CSV table of C-alpha atoms in Angstrom, one decimal:
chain,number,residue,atom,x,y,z
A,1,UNK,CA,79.5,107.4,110.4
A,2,UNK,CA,82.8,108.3,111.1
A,3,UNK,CA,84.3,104.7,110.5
A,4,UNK,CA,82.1,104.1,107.7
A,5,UNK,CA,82.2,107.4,105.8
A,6,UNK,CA,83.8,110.1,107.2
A,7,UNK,CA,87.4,108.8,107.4
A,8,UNK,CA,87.9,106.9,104.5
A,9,UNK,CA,86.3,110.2,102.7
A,10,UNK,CA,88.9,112.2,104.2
A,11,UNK,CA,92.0,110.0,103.1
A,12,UNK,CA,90.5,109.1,100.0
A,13,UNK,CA,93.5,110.2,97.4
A,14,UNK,CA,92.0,112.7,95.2
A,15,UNK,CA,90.3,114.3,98.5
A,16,UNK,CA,93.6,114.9,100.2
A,17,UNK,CA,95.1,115.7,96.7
A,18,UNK,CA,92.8,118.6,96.5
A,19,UNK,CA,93.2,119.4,100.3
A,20,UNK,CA,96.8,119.6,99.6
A,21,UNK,CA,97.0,121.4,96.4
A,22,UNK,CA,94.7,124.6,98.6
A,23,UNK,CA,97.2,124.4,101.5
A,24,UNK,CA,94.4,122.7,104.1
A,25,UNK,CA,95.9,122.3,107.1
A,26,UNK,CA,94.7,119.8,109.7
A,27,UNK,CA,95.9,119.4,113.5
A,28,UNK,CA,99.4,117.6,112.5
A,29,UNK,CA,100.3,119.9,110.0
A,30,UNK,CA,99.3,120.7,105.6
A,31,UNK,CA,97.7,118.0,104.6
A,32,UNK,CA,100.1,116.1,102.1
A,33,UNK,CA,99.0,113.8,99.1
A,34,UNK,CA,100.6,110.4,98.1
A,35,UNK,CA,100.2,109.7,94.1
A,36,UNK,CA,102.0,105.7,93.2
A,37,UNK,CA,103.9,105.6,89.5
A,38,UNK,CA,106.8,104.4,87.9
A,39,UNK,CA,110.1,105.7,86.5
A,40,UNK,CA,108.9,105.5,82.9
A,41,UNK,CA,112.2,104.5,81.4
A,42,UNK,CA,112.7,101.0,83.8
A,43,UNK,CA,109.1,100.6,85.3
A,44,UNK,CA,110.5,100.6,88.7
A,45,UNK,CA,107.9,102.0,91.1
A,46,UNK,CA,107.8,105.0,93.1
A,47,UNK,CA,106.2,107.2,95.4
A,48,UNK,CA,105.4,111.0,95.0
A,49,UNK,CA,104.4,112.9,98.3
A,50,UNK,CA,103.0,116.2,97.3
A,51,UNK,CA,103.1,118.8,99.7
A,52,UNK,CA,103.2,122.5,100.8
A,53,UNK,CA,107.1,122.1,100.7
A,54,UNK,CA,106.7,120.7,97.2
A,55,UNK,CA,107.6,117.3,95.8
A,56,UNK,CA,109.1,114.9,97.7
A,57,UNK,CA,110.1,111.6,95.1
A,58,UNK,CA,111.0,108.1,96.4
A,59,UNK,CA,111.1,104.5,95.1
A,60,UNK,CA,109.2,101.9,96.7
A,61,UNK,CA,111.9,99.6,97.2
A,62,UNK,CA,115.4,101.8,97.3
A,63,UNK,CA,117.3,99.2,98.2
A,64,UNK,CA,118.7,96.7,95.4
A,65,UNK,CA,119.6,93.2,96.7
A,66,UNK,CA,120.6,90.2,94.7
A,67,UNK,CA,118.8,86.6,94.8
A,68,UNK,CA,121.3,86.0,97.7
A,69,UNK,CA,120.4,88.7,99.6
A,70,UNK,CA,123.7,91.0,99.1
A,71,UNK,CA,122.9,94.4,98.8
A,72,UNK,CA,124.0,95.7,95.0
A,73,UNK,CA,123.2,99.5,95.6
A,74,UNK,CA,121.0,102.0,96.9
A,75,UNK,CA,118.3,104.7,94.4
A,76,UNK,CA,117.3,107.8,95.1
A,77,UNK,CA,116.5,111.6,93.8
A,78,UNK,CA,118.2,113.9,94.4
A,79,UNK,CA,119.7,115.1,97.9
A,80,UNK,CA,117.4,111.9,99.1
A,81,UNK,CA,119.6,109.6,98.0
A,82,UNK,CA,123.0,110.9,99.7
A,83,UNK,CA,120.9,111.2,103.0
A,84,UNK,CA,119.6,107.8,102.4
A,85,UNK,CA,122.9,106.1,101.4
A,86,UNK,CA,124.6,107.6,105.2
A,87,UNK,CA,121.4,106.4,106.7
A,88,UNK,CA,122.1,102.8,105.7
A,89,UNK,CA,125.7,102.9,106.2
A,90,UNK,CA,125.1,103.8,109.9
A,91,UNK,CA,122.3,101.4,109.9
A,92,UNK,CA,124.9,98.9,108.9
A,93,UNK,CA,128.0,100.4,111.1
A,94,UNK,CA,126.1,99.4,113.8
A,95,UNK,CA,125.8,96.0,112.9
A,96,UNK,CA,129.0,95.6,113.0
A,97,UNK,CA,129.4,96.0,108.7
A,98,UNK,CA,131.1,98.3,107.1
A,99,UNK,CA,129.5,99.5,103.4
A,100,UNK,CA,131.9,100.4,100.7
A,101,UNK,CA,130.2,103.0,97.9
A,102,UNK,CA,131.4,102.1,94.5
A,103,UNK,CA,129.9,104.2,91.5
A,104,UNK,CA,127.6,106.6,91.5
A,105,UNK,CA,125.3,106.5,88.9
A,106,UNK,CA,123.0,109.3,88.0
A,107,UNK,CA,120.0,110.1,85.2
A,108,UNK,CA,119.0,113.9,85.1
A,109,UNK,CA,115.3,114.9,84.9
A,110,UNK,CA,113.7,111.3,84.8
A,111,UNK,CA,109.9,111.2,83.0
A,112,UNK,CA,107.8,109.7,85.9
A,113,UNK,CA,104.1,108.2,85.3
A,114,UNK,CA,101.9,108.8,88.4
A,115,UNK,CA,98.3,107.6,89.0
A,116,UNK,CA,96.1,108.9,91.5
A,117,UNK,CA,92.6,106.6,92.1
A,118,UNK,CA,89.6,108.3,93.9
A,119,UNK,CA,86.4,106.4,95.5
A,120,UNK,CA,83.8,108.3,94.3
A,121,UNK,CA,81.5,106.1,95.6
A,122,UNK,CA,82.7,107.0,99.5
A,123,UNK,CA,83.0,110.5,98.7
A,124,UNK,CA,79.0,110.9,97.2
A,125,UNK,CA,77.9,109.1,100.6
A,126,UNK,CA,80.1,112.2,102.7
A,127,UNK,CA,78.1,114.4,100.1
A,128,UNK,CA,74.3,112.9,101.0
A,129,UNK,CA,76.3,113.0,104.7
A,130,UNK,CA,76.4,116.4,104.8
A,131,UNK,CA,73.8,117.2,102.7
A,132,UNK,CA,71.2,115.6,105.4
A,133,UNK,CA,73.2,117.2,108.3
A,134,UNK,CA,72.5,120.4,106.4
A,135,UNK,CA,68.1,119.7,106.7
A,136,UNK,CA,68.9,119.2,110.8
A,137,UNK,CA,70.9,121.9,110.9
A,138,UNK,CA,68.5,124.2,109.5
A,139,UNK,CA,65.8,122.5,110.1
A,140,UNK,CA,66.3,120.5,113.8
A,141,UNK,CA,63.5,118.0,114.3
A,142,UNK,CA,61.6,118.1,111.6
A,143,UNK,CA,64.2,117.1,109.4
A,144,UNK,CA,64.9,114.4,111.3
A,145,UNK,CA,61.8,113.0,112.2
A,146,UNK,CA,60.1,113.1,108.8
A,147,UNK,CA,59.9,111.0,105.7
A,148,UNK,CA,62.8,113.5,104.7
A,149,UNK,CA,64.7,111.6,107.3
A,150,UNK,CA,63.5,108.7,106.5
A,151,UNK,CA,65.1,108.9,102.8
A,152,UNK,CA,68.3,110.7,104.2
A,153,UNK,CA,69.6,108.0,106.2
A,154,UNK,CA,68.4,104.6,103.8
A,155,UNK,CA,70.8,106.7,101.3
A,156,UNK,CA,73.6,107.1,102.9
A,157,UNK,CA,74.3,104.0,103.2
A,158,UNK,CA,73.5,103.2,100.3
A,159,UNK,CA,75.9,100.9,97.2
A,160,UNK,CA,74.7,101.5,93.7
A,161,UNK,CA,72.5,103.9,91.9
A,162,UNK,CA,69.3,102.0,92.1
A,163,UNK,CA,70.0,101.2,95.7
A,164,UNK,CA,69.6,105.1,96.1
A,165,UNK,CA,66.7,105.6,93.9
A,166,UNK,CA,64.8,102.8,95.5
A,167,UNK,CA,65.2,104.8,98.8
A,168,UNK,CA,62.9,107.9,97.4
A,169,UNK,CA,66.0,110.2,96.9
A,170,UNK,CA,66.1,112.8,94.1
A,171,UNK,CA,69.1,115.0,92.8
A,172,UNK,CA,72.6,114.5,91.4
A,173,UNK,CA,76.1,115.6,90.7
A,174,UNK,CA,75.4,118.2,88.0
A,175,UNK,CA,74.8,121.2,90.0
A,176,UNK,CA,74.7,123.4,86.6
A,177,UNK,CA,71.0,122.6,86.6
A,178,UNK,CA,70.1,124.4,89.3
A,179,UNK,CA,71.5,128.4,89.0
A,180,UNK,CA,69.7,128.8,92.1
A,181,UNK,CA,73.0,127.1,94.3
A,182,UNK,CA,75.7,128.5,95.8
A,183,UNK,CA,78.9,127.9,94.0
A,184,UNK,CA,82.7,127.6,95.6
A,185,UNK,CA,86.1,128.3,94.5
A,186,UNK,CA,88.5,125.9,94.8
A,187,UNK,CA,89.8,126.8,98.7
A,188,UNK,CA,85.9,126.6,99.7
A,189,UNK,CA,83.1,124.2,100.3
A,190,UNK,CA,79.6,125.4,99.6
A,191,UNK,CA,76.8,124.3,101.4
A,192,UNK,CA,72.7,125.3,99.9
A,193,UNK,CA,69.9,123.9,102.0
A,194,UNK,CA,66.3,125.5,101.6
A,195,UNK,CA,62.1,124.5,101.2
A,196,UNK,CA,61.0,125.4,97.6
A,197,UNK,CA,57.6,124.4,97.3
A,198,UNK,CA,56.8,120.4,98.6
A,199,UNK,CA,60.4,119.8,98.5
A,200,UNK,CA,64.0,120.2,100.4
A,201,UNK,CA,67.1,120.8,98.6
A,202,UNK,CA,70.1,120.3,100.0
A,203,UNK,CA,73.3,121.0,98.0
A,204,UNK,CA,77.1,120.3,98.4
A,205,UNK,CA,80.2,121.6,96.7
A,206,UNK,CA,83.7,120.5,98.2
A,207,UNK,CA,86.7,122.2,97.1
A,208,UNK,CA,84.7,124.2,94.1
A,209,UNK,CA,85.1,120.8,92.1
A,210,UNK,CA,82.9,117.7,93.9
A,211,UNK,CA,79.0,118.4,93.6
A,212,UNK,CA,75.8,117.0,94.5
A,213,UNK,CA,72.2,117.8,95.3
A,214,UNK,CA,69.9,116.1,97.2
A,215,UNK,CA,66.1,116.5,97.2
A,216,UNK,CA,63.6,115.4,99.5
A,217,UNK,CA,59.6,115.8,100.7
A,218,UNK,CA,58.9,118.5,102.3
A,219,UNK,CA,56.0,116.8,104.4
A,220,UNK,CA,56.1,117.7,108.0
A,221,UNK,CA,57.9,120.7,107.9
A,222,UNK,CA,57.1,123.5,109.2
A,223,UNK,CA,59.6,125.9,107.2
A,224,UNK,CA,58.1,128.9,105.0
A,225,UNK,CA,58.7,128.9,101.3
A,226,UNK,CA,62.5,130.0,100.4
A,227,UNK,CA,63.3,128.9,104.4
A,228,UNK,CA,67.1,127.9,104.4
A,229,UNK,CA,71.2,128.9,105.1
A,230,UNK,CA,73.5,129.0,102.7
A,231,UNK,CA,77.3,128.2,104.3
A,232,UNK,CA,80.8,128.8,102.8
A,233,UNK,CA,83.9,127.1,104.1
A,234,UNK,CA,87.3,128.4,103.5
A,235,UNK,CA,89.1,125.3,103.1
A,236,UNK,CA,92.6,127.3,103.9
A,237,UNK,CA,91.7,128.8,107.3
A,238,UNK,CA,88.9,126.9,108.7
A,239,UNK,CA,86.3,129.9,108.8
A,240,UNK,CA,82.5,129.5,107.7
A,241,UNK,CA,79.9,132.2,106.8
A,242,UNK,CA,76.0,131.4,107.3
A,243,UNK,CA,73.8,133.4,105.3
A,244,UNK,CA,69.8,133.1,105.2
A,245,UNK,CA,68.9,131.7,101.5
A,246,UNK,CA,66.4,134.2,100.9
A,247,UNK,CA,69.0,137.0,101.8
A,248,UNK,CA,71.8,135.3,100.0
A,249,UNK,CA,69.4,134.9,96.8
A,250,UNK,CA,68.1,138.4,96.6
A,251,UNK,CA,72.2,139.4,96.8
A,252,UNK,CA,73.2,136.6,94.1
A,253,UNK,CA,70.3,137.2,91.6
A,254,UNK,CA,71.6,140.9,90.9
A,255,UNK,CA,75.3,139.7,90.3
A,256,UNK,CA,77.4,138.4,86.7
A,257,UNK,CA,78.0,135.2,88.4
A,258,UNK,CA,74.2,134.3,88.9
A,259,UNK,CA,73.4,135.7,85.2
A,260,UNK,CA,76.0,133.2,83.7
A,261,UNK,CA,74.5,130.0,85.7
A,262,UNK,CA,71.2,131.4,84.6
A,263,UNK,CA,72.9,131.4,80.6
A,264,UNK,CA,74.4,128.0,81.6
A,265,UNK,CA,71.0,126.1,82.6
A,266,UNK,CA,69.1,127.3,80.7
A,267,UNK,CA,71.8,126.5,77.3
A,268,UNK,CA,71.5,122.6,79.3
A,269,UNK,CA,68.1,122.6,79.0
A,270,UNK,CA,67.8,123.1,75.5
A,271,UNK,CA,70.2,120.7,74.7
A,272,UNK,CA,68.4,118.0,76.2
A,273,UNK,CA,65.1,118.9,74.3
């Protein structure tokens, strides 16, 4: 799982993007995103590290060299460039060549182009991940030793849309169906696992933004009606809460927030008829 799934989820782009942009800090330090572009004016490509320090800006290939190999100069931005330029004269005065710097040429404010490209393919399989980790959780063997299970672990694994279906698995990315979920800000995962009637429901939210709901038989379990947690992560300091859904739902019902998801289904609803 971890090879498969789990890491390539956590370095996919747009997942350390968000980690970075909410100041997520794993055990070597805030997790940073790379974004690849172009200097829009000459196409030449670059490299844009975004960061809790900011912005750091660099060109894939700062050194220019001729067909014959002879350097021609050295690009940058900003205080980069000075530090790089000493960097390869020292890398050269050791060698035993010495590096003249002729003229300095610079453009102010340059329009860059960045692209950032997510796999949400891997990503949904960390969401059905979790989501099934949340019925075992809850749950213990029952989730595991069902036809729940069964489902859980044929679809997580699973390549294409019909690959999943063919596996028994309901749900989908469109949590706004359901008002009955937790929902997360942006710094937080939310996590909604419960019985309601002959099915499970297991819902995911990470970083208030990537969604999905999974939903199961509920045959061989031995959880009452409304039976389930509800857990929120803050992303920024690596603390959980774990509520009991029937608690958690009496407390949401009587708030704004639930009233508007209500207003929000219910307007999605009518739109299909």
């Amino acid at each position: 799982m971890n090879e498969l799934i789990d890491s390539p989820a956590i370095n996919d782009p747009l997942m350390r993007l968000l980690a970075a942009t909410q100041g997520v800090k794993s055990r070597s330090g805030f997790v940073s995103a790379k974004l690849e572009g172009v200097v829009t004016s000459s196409g030449e490509e670059v490299v844009a590290t975004l960061g809790q320090a900011g912005v750091n800006v660099r060109f894939t290939k700062p050194v220019d060299v001729d067909e014959n190999g002879v350097v021609k100069g050295v690009r940058g931005f900003g205080d980069a460039t000075e530090k790089l330029m000493k960097q390869f004269q020292q890398d050269n005065a050791r060698k035993g060549r010495q590096v003249e710097v002729g003229e300095t040429v610079s453009e102010p404010n340059p329009q860059l182009s960045l692209s950032l490209e997510g796999n949400l393919k891997i990503i949904h399989k960390e969401i059905r991940k979790i989501a099934y980790l949340m019925t075992v959780c809850i749950f213990g063997d029952d989730a595991i030793q069902s036809r729940s299970g069964e489902i859980y672990r044929a679809a997580i694994h699973a390549e294409t849309e019909d690959m999943i279906r063919a596996t028994g698995l309901g749900g989908g990315t469109n949590i706004d169906i359901i008002p009955t979920l937790a929902r997360a800000r942006p710094n937080e995962h939310a996590l909604t696992c419960f019985r309601m009637g002959n099915k499970i429901i297991s819902a995911v939210i990470l970083f208030g933004s990537i969604a999905g709901f999974c939903i199961t038989p509920a045959d061989g379990f031995s959880a009452t009606e409304l039976e389930g947690e509800v857990v929120i992560i803050d992303a920024r300091t690596s603390t959980l809460t774990r509520t009991p859904y029937n608690k958690w739902l009496l407390e949401y019902i009587q708030t704004q927030e639930f009233v508007q998801a209500m207003a929000k289904a219910t307007n999605m609803q009518a739109q299909k008829k």
